[in-house]
mmCIF file of C-alpha atoms in Angstrom:
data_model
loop_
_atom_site.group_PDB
_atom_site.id
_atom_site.type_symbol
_atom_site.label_atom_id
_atom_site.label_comp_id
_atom_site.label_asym_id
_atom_site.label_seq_id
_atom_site.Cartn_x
_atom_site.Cartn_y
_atom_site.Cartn_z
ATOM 1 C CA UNK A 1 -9.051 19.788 -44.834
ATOM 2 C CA UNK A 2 -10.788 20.844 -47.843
ATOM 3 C CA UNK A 3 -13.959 18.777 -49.631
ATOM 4 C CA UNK A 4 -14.959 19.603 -53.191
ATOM 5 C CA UNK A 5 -18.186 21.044 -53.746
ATOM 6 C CA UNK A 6 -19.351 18.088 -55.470
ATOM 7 C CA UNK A 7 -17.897 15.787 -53.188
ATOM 8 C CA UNK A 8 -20.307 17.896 -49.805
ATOM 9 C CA UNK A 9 -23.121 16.892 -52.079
ATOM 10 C CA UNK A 10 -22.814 13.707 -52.915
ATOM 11 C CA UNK A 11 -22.166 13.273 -48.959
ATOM 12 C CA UNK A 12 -25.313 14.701 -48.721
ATOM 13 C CA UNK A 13 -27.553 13.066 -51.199
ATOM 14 C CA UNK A 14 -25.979 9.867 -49.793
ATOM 15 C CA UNK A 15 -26.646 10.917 -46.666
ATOM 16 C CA UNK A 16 -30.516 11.534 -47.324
ATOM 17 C CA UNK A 17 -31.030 8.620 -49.110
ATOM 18 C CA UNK A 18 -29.781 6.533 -46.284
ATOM 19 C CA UNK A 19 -31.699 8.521 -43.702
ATOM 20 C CA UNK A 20 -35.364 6.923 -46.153
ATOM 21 C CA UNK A 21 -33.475 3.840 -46.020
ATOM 22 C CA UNK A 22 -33.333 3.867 -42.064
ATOM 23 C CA UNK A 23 -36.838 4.670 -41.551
ATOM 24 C CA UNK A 24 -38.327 2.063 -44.017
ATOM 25 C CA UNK A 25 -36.054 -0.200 -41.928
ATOM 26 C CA UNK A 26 -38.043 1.036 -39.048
ATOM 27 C CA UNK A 27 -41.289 0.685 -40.495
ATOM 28 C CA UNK A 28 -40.762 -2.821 -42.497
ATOM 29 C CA UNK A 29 -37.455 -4.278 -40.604
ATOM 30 C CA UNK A 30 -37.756 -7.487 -42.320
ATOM 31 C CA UNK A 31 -37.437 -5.754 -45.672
ATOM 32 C CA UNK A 32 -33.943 -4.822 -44.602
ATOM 33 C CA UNK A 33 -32.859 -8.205 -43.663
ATOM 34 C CA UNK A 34 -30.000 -10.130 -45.794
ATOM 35 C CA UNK A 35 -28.524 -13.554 -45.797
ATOM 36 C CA UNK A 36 -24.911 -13.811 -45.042
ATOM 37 C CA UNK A 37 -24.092 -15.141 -48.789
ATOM 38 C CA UNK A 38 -26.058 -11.959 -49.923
ATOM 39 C CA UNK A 39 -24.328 -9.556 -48.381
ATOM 40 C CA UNK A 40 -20.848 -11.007 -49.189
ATOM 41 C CA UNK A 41 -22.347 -10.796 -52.388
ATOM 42 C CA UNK A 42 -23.202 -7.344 -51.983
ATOM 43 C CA UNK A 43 -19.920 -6.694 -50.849
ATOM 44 C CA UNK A 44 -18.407 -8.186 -53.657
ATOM 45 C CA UNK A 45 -20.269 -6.110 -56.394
ATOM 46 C CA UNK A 46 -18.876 -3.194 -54.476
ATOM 47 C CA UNK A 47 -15.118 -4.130 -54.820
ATOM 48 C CA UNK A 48 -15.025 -4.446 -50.858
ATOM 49 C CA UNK A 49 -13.358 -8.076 -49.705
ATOM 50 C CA UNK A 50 -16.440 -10.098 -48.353
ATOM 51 C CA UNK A 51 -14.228 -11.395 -45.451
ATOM 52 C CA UNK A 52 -14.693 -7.408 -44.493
ATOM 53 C CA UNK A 53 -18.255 -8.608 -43.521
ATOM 54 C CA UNK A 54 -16.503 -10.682 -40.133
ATOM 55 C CA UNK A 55 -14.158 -7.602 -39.725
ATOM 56 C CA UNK A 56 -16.518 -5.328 -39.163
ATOM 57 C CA UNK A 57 -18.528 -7.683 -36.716
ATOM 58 C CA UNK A 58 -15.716 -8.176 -34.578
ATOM 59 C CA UNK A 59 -15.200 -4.625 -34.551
ATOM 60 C CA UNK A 60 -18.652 -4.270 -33.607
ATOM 61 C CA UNK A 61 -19.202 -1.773 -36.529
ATOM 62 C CA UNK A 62 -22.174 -3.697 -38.066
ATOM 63 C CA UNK A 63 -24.626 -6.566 -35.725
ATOM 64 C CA UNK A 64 -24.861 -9.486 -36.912
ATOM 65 C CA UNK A 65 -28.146 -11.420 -36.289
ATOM 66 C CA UNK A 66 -27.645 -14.810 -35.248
ATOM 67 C CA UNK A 67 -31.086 -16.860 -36.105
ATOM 68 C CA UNK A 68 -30.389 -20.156 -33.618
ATOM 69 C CA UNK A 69 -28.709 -21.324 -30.731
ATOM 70 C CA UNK A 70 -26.860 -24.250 -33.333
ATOM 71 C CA UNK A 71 -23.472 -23.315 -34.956
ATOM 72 C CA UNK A 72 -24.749 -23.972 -38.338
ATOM 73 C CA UNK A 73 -27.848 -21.682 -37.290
ATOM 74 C CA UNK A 74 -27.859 -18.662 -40.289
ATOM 75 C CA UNK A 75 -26.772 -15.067 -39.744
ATOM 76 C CA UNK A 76 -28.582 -12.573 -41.082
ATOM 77 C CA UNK A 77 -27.099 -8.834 -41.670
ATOM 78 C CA UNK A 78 -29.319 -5.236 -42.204
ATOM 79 C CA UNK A 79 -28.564 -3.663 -45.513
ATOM 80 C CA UNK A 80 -28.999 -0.615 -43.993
ATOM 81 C CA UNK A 81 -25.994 -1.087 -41.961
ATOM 82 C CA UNK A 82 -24.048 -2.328 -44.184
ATOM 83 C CA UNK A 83 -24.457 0.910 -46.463
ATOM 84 C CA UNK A 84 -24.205 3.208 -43.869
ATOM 85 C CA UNK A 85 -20.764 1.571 -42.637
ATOM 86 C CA UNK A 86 -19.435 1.681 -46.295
ATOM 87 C CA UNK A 87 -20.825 5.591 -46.216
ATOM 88 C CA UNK A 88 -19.039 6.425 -43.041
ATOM 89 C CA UNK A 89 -16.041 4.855 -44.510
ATOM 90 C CA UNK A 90 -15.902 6.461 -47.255
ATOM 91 C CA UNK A 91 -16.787 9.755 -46.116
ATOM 92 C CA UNK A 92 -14.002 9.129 -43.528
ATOM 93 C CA UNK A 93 -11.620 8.514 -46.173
ATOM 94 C CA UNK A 94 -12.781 11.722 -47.941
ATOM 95 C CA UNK A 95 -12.215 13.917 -45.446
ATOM 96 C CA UNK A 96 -8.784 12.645 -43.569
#
């Protein structure tokens, strides 16, 4: 396996970035909070299929946070998780 020089740093700055983005979480969690439609949305400004959203909860890769017992009740999802999923991914896909 060999990464580009630009590639290790981008990983890195990435990498960083999501480490402030993890701690504000911490410090303000419900700054980090999304709708569901939002972060298909989110998703979808990415190019990533927003039915990946459901994938990835099954998979257990990202929690979703269920706000009632009702089956309409709304799910909420951390952005933080979300980007650090589509990191690892993509890092993952990098380095294979």
């Amino acid at each position: 396996m060999e990464i580009s020089l630009s590639d290790l740093k981008r990983i890195i700055t990435t990498a960083a970035e999501l480490g402030v983005e993890n701690y504000m979480k911490a410090r303000e969690p419900e700054s980090d909070i999304m709708k569901q439609a939002d972060a298909k949305r989110y998703l979808s400004k990415l190019g990533i299929q927003p039915y990946m959203l459901h994938k990835w909860a099954e998979q257990k890769l990202i929690t979703p946070i269920k706000t009632g017992d009702s089956q309409n009740a709304p799910v909420l999802y951390s952005l933080v998780e979300i980007k650090q999923l589509i990191f690892s991914l993509q890092t993952y896909q990098m380095i294979r």
